[in-house]
mmCIF file of C-alpha atoms in Angstrom:
data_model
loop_
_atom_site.group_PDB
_atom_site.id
_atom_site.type_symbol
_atom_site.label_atom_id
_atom_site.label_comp_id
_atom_site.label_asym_id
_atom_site.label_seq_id
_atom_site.Cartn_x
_atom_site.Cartn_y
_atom_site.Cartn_z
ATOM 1 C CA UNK P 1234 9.317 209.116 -178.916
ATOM 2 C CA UNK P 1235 8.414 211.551 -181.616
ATOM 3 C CA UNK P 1236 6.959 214.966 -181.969
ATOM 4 C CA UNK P 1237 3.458 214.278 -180.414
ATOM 5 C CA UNK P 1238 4.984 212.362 -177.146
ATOM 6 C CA UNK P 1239 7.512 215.147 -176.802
ATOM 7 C CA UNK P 1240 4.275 217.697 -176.696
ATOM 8 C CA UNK P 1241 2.103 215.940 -174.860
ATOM 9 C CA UNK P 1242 4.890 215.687 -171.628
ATOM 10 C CA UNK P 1243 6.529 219.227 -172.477
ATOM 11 C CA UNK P 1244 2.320 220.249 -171.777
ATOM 12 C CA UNK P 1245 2.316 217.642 -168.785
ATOM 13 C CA UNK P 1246 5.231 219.340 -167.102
ATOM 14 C CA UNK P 1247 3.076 222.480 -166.826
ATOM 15 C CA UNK P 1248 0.378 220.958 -164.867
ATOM 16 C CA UNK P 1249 -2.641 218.901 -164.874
ATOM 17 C CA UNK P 1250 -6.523 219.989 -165.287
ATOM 18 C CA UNK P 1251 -8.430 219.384 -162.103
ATOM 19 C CA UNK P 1252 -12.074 219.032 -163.661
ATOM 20 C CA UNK P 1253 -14.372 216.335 -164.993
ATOM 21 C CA UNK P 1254 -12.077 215.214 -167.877
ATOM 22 C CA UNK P 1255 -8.810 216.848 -167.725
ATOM 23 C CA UNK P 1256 -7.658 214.420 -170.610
ATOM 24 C CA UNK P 1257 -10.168 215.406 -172.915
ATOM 25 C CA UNK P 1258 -9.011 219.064 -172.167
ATOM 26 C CA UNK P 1259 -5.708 218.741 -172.350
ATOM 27 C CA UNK P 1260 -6.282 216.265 -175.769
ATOM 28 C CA UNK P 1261 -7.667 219.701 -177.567
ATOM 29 C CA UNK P 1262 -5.495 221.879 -176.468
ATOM 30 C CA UNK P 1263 -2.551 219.306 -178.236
ATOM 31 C CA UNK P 1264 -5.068 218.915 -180.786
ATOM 32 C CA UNK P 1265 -6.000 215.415 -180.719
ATOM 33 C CA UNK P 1266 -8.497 213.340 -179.063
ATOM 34 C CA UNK P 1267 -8.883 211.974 -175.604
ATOM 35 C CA UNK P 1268 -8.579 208.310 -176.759
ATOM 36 C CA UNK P 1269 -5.255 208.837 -178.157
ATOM 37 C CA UNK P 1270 -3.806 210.952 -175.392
ATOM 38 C CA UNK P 1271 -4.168 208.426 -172.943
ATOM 39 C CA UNK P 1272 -3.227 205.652 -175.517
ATOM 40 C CA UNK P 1273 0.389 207.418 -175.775
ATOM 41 C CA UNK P 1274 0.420 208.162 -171.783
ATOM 42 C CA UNK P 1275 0.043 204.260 -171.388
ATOM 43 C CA UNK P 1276 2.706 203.571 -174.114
ATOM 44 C CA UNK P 1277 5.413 206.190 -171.947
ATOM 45 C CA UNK P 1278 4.727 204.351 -169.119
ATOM 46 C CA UNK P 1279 5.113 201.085 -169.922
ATOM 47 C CA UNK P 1280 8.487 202.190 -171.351
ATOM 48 C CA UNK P 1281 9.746 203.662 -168.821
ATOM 49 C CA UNK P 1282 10.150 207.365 -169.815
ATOM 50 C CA UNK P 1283 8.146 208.879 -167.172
ATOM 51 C CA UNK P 1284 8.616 208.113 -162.974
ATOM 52 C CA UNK P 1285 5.034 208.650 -162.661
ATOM 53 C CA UNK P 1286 2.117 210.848 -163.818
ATOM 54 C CA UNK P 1287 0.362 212.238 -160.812
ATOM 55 C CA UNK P 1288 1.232 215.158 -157.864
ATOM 56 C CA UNK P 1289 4.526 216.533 -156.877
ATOM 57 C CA UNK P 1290 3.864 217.308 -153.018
ATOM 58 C CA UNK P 1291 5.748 219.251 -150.756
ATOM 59 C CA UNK P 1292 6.356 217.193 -147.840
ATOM 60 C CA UNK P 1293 7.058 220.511 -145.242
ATOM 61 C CA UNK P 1294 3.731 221.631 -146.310
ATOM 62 C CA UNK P 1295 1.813 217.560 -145.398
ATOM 63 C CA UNK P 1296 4.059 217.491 -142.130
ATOM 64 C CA UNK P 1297 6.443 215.678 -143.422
ATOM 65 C CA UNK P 1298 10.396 215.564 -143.134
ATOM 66 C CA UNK P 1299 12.524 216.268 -146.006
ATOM 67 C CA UNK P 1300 16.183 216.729 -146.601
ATOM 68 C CA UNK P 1301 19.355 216.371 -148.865
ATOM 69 C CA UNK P 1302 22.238 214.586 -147.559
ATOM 70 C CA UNK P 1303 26.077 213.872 -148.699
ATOM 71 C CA UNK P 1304 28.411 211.207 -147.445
ATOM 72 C CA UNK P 1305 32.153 210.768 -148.294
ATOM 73 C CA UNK P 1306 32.990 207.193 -148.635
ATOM 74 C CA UNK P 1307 35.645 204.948 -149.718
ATOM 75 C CA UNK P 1308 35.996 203.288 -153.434
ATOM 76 C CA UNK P 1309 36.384 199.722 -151.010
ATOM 77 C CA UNK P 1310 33.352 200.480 -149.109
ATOM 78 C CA UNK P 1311 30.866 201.995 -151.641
ATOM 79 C CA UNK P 1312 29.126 199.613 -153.074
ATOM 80 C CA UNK P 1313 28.402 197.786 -149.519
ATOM 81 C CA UNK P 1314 27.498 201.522 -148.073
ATOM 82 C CA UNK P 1315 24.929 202.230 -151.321
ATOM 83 C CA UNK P 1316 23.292 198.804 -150.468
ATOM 84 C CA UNK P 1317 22.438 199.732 -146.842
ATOM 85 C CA UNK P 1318 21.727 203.509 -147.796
ATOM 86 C CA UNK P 1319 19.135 201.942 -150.363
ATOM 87 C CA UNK P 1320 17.486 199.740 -147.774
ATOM 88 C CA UNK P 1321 16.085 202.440 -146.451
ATOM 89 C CA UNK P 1322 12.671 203.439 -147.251
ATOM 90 C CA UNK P 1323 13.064 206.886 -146.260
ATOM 91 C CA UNK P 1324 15.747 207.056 -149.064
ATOM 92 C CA UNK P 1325 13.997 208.487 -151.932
ATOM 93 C CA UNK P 1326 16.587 208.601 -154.344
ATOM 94 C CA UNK P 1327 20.389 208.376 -154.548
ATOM 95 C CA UNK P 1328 22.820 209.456 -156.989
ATOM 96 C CA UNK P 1329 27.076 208.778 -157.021
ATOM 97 C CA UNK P 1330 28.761 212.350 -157.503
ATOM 98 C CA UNK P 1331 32.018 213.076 -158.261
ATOM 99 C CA UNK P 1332 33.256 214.734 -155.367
ATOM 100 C CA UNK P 1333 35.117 214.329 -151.784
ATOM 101 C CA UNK P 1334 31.072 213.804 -150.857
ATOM 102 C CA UNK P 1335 30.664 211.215 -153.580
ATOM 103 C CA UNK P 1336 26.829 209.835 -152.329
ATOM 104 C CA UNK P 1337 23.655 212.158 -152.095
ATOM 105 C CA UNK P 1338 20.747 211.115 -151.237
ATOM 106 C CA UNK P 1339 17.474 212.525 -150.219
ATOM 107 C CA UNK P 1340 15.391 211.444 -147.101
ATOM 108 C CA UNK P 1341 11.647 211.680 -146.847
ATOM 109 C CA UNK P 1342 10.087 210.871 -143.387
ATOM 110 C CA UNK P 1343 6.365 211.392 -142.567
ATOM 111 C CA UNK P 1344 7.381 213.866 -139.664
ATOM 112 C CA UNK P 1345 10.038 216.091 -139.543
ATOM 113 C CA UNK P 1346 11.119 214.543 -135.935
ATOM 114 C CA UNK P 1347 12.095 211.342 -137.772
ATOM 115 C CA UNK P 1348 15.009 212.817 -140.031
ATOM 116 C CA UNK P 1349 17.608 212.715 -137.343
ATOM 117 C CA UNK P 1350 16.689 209.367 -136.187
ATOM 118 C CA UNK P 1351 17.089 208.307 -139.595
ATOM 119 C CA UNK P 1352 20.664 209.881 -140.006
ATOM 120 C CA UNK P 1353 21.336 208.709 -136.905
ATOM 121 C CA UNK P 1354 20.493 204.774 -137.976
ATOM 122 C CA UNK P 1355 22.585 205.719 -141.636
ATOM 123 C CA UNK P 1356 25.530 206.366 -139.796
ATOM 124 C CA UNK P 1357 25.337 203.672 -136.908
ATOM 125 C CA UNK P 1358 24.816 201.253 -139.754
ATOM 126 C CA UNK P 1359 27.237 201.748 -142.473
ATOM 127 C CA UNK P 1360 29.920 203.590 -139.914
ATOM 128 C CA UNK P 1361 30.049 206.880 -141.834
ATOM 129 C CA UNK P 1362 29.578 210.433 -141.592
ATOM 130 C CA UNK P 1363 26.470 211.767 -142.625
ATOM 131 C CA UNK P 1364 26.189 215.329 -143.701
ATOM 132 C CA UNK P 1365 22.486 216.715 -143.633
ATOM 133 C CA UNK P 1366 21.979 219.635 -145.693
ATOM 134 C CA UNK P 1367 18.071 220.509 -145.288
ATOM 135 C CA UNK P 1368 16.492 223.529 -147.536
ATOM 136 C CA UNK P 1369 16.595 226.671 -145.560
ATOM 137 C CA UNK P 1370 14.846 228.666 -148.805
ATOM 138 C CA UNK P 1371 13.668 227.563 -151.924
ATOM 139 C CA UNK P 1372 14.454 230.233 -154.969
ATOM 140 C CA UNK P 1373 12.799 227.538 -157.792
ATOM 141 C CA UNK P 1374 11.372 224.262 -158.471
ATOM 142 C CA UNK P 1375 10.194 224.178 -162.063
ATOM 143 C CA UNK P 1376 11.865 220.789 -162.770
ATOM 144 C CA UNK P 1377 11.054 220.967 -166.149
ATOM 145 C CA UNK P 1378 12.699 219.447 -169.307
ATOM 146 C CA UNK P 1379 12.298 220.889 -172.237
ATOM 147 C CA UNK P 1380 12.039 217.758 -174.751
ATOM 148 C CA UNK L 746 -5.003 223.872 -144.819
ATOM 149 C CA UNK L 747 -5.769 221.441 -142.312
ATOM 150 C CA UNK L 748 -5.869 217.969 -143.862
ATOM 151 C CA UNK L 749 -8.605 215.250 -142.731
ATOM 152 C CA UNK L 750 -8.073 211.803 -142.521
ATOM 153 C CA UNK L 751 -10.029 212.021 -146.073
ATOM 154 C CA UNK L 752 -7.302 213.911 -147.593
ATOM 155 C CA UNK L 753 -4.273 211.502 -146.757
ATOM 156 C CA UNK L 754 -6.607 208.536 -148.043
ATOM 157 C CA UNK L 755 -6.834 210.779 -151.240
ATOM 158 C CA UNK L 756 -3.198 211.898 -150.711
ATOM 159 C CA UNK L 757 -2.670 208.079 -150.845
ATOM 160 C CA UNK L 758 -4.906 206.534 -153.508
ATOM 161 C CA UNK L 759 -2.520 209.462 -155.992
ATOM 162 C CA UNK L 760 0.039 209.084 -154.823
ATOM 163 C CA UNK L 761 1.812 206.605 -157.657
ATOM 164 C CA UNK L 762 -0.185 208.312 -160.842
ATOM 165 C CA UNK L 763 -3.542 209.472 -161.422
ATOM 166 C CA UNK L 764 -5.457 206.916 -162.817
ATOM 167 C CA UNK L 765 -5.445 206.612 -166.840
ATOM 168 C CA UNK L 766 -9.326 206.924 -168.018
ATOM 169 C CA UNK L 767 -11.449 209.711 -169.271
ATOM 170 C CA UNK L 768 -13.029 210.723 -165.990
ATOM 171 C CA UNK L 769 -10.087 210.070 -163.466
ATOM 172 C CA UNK L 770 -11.544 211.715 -160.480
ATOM 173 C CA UNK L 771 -14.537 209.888 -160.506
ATOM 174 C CA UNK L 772 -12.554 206.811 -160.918
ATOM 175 C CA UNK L 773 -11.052 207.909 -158.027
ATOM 176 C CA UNK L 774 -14.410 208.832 -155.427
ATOM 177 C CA UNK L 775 -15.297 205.762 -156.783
ATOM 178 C CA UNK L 776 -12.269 203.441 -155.070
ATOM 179 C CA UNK L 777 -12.848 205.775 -151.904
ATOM 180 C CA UNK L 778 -16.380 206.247 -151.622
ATOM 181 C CA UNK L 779 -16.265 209.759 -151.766
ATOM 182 C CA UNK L 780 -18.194 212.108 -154.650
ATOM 183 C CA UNK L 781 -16.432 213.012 -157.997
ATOM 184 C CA UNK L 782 -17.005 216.497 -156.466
ATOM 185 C CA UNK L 783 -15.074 216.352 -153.429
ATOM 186 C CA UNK L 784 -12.278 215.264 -155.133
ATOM 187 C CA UNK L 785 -12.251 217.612 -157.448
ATOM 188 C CA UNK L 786 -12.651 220.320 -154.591
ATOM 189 C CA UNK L 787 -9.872 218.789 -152.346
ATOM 190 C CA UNK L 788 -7.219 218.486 -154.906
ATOM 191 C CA UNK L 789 -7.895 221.710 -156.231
ATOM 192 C CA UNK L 790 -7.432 222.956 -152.680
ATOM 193 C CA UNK L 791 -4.460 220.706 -151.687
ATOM 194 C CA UNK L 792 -3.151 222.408 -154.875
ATOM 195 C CA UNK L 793 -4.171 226.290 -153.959
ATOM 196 C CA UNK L 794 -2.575 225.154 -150.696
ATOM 197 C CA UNK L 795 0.887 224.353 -152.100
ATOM 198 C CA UNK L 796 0.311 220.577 -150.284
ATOM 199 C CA UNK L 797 0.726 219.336 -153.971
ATOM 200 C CA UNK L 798 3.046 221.508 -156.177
ATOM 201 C CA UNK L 799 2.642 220.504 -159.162
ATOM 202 C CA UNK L 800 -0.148 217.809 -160.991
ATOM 203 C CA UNK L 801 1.067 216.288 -164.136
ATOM 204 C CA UNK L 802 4.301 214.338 -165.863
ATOM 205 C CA UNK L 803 7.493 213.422 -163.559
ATOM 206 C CA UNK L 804 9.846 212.325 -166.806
ATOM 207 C CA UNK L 805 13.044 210.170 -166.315
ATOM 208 C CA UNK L 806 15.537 212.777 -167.860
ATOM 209 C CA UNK L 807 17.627 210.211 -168.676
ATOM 210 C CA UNK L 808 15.784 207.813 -170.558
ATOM 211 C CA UNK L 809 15.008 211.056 -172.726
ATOM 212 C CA UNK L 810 18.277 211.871 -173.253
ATOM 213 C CA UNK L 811 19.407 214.357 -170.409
ATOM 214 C CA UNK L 812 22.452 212.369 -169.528
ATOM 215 C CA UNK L 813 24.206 214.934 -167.394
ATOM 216 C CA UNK L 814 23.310 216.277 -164.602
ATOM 217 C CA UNK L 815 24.945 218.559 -162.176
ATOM 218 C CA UNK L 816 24.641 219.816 -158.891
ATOM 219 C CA UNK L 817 26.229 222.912 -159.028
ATOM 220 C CA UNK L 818 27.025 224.614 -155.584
ATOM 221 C CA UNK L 819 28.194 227.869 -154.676
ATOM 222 C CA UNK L 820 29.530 229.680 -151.486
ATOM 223 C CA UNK L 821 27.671 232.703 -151.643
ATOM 224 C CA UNK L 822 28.351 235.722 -149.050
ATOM 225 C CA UNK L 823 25.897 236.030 -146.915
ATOM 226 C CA UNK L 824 24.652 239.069 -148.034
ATOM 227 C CA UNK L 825 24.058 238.297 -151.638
ATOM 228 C CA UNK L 826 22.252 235.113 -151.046
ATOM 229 C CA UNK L 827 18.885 236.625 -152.190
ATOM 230 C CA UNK L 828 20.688 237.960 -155.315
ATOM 231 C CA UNK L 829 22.399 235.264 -156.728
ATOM 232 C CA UNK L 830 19.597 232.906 -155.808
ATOM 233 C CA UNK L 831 16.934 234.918 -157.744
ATOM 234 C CA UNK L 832 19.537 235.343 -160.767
ATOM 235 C CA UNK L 833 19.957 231.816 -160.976
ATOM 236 C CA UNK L 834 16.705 230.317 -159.757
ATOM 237 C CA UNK L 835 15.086 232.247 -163.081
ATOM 238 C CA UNK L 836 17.165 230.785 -165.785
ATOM 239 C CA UNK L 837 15.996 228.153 -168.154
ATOM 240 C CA UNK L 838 18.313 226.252 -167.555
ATOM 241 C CA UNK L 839 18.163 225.758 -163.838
ATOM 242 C CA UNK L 840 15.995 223.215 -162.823
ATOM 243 C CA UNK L 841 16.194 223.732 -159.122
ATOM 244 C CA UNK L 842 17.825 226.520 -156.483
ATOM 245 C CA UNK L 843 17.975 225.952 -153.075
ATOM 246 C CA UNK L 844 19.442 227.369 -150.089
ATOM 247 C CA UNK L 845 21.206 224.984 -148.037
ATOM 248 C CA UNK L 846 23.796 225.070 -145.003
ATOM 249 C CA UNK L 847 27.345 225.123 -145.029
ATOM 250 C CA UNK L 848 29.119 222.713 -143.103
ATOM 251 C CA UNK L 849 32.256 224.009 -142.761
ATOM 252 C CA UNK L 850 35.456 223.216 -142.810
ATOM 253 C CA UNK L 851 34.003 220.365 -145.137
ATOM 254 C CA UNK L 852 31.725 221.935 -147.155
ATOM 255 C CA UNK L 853 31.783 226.024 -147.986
ATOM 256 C CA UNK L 854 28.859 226.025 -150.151
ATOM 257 C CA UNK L 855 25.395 227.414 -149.119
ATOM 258 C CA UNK L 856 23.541 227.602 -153.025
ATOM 259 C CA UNK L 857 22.580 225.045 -154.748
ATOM 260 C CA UNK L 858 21.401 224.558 -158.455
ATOM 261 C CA UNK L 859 20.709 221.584 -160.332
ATOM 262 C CA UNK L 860 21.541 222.222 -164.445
ATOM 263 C CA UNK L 861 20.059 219.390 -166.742
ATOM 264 C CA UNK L 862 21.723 218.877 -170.316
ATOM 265 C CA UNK L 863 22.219 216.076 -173.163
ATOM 266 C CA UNK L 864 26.154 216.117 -172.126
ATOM 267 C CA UNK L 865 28.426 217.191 -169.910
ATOM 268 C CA UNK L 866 29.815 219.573 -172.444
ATOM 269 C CA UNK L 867 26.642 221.212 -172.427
ATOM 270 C CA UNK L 868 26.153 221.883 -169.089
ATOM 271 C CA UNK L 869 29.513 222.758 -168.584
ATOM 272 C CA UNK L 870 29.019 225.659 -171.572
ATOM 273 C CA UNK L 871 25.781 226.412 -169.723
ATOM 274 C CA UNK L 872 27.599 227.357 -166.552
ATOM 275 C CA UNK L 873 30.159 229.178 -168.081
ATOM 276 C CA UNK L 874 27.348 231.227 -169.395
ATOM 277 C CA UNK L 875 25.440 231.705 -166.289
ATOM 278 C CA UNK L 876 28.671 233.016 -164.651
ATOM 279 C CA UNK L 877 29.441 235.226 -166.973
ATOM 280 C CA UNK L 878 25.829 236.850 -167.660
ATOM 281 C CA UNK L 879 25.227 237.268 -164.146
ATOM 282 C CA UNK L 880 28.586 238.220 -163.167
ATOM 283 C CA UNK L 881 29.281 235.635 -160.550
ATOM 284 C CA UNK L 882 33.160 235.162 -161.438
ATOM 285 C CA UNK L 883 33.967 236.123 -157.901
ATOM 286 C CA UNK L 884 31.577 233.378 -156.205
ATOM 287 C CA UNK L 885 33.846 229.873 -155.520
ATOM 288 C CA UNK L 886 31.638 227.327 -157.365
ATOM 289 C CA UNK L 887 32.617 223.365 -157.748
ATOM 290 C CA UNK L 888 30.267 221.385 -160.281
ATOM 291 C CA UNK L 889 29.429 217.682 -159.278
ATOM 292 C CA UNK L 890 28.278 215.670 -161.930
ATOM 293 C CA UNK L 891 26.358 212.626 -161.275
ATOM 294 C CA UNK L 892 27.617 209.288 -161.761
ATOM 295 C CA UNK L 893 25.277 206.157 -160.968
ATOM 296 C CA UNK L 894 21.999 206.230 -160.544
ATOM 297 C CA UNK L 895 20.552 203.856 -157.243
ATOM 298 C CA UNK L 896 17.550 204.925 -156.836
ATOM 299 C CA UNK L 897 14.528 207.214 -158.130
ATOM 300 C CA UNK L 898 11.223 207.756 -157.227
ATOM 301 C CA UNK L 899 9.247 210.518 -155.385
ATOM 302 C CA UNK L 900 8.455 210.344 -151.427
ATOM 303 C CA UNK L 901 5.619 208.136 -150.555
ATOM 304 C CA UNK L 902 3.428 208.360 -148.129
ATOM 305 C CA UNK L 903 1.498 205.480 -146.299
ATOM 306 C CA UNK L 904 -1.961 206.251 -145.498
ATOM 307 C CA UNK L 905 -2.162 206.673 -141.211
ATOM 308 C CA UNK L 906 -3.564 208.730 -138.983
ATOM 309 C CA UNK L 907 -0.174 208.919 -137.601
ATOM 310 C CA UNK L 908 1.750 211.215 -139.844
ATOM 311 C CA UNK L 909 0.561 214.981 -139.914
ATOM 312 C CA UNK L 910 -2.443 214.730 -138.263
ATOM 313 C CA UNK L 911 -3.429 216.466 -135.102
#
């Protein structure tokens, strides 16, 4: 990574042109050409430093389901309970936390009808407590790291 | 915005990155047989919409050095939910603010704030900050760093008729 990469995704964070070539836009406003910015996109991605370049969408606006949940688990039974948790498709991502609620996880269904089913499957299968904690208002989602 | 059965194929076909040559949209109408055009016009709309939030770079904060992250939750009264979540939602160093339900006696807190830093010194300073610039010292507030990792990537969607669509 050096000064260039760290431009070129502190500029991608912002948003991406929706016109005939958005890289050749975006390559002049960094000031360097359109071969090179997609050289160095292809370079970040095959190492890793970026999930993905493409859309952010916002599942309760496409139909879909979408909520934060928290279980509270025991040191014995964690690693078996992250296994099944992570079996599940609908489990977008999971992080350990260092609480009572130690696991959070987010579920993403393709209809809203199919969250509690989901829980519902969580808990019959690993024999815990699932707490579901959907948005009820959103005050920001930059999500953006200044590198 | 109504989607079609043309936008989820789009929706779809974007879904895990845009593709990496000069004229991606093209590229694009050209794997669904649609016009460079249209696909222009319906992202731009799926974008005006909200439907997409956002076009552009999801990074892996760790990778690039943002080892510590914390959800920060706070049990906010009721009646100063709009406040504090405004405050907070509009500082740099917030990368998300939510409103979420309590689920008592378990769990008091209703605001929730993710805070992004190189260490956990950082974000710790960073909160301390944050409480005392927006005076916030009465608001009970527990800070959960993250430990492991399992799992990252955004929601996906398959391409059906049967999600969404009237």
């Amino acid at each position: 990574m050096d000064d260039l990469d760290r431009a070129i995704l502190n500029r991608l964070q912002e948003g991406f042109p929706i016109c005939e070539r958005p890289y050749a836009r975006v390559a002049e406003q960094l000031g360097i050409g359109e071969a090179e910015l997609l050289h160095r996109l292809e370079a970040m991605l095959a190492h890793n430093r970026l999930t993905r370049f493409g859309p952010m969408y916002n599942a309760g606006r496409m139909g879909g389901g979408l909520t934060l949940c928290a279980m509270s688990i025991s040191d014995s039974d964690f690693e078996r309970v992250a296994r099944q948790v992570n079996e599940f498709p609908e489990v977008a991502h999971n992080y350990a936390r260092d609480h009572r609620l130690n696991m959070w996880f987010v579920i993403a269904t393709e209809t809203p009808g199919r969250i509690p089913e989901v829980l519902g499957r969580i808990e019959l299968i690993t024999g815990y407590r699932v707490y579901n904690m959907p948005k009820k208002e959103e005050f920001f989602v930059g999500l953006k790291f200044e590198l | 915005m109504v989607l079609t059965e043309r936008d989820y194929r789009l929706i779809a076909s974007i879904q895990d990155g845009l593709p990496l040559v000069s004229r991606p949209y093209a590229e694009l109408a050209r794997q669904l047989d649609m016009g460079e055009e249209e696909v222009i016009g319906r992202i731009a709309e799926m974008q005006a919409a909200g439907i997409i939030k956002r076009l552009g770079v999801v990074v892996r904060h760790r990778e690039l050095g943002y080892n510590a992250n914390a959800m920060v939750v706070w049990d906010v009264p009721d009646e100063r939910l709009d406040e504090a979540g405004s405050l907070l939602g509009a500082q740099r160093c917030v990368t998300l603010c939510y409103h979420r339900p309590r689920r008592l006696p378990d769990w008091p807190y209703n605001l929730f704030c993710m805070i992004h830093g190189v260490s956990r010194k950082s974000v710790l300073a960073a909160i301390e900050r944050l409480i005392d610039e927006l005076d916030l010292d009465g608001i009970a507030h527990q800070v959960l760093f993250s430990g492991r990792r399992f799992k990252q990537r955004g929601g996906h969607y398959r391409h059906s008729r049967s999600f969404g669509e009237p």
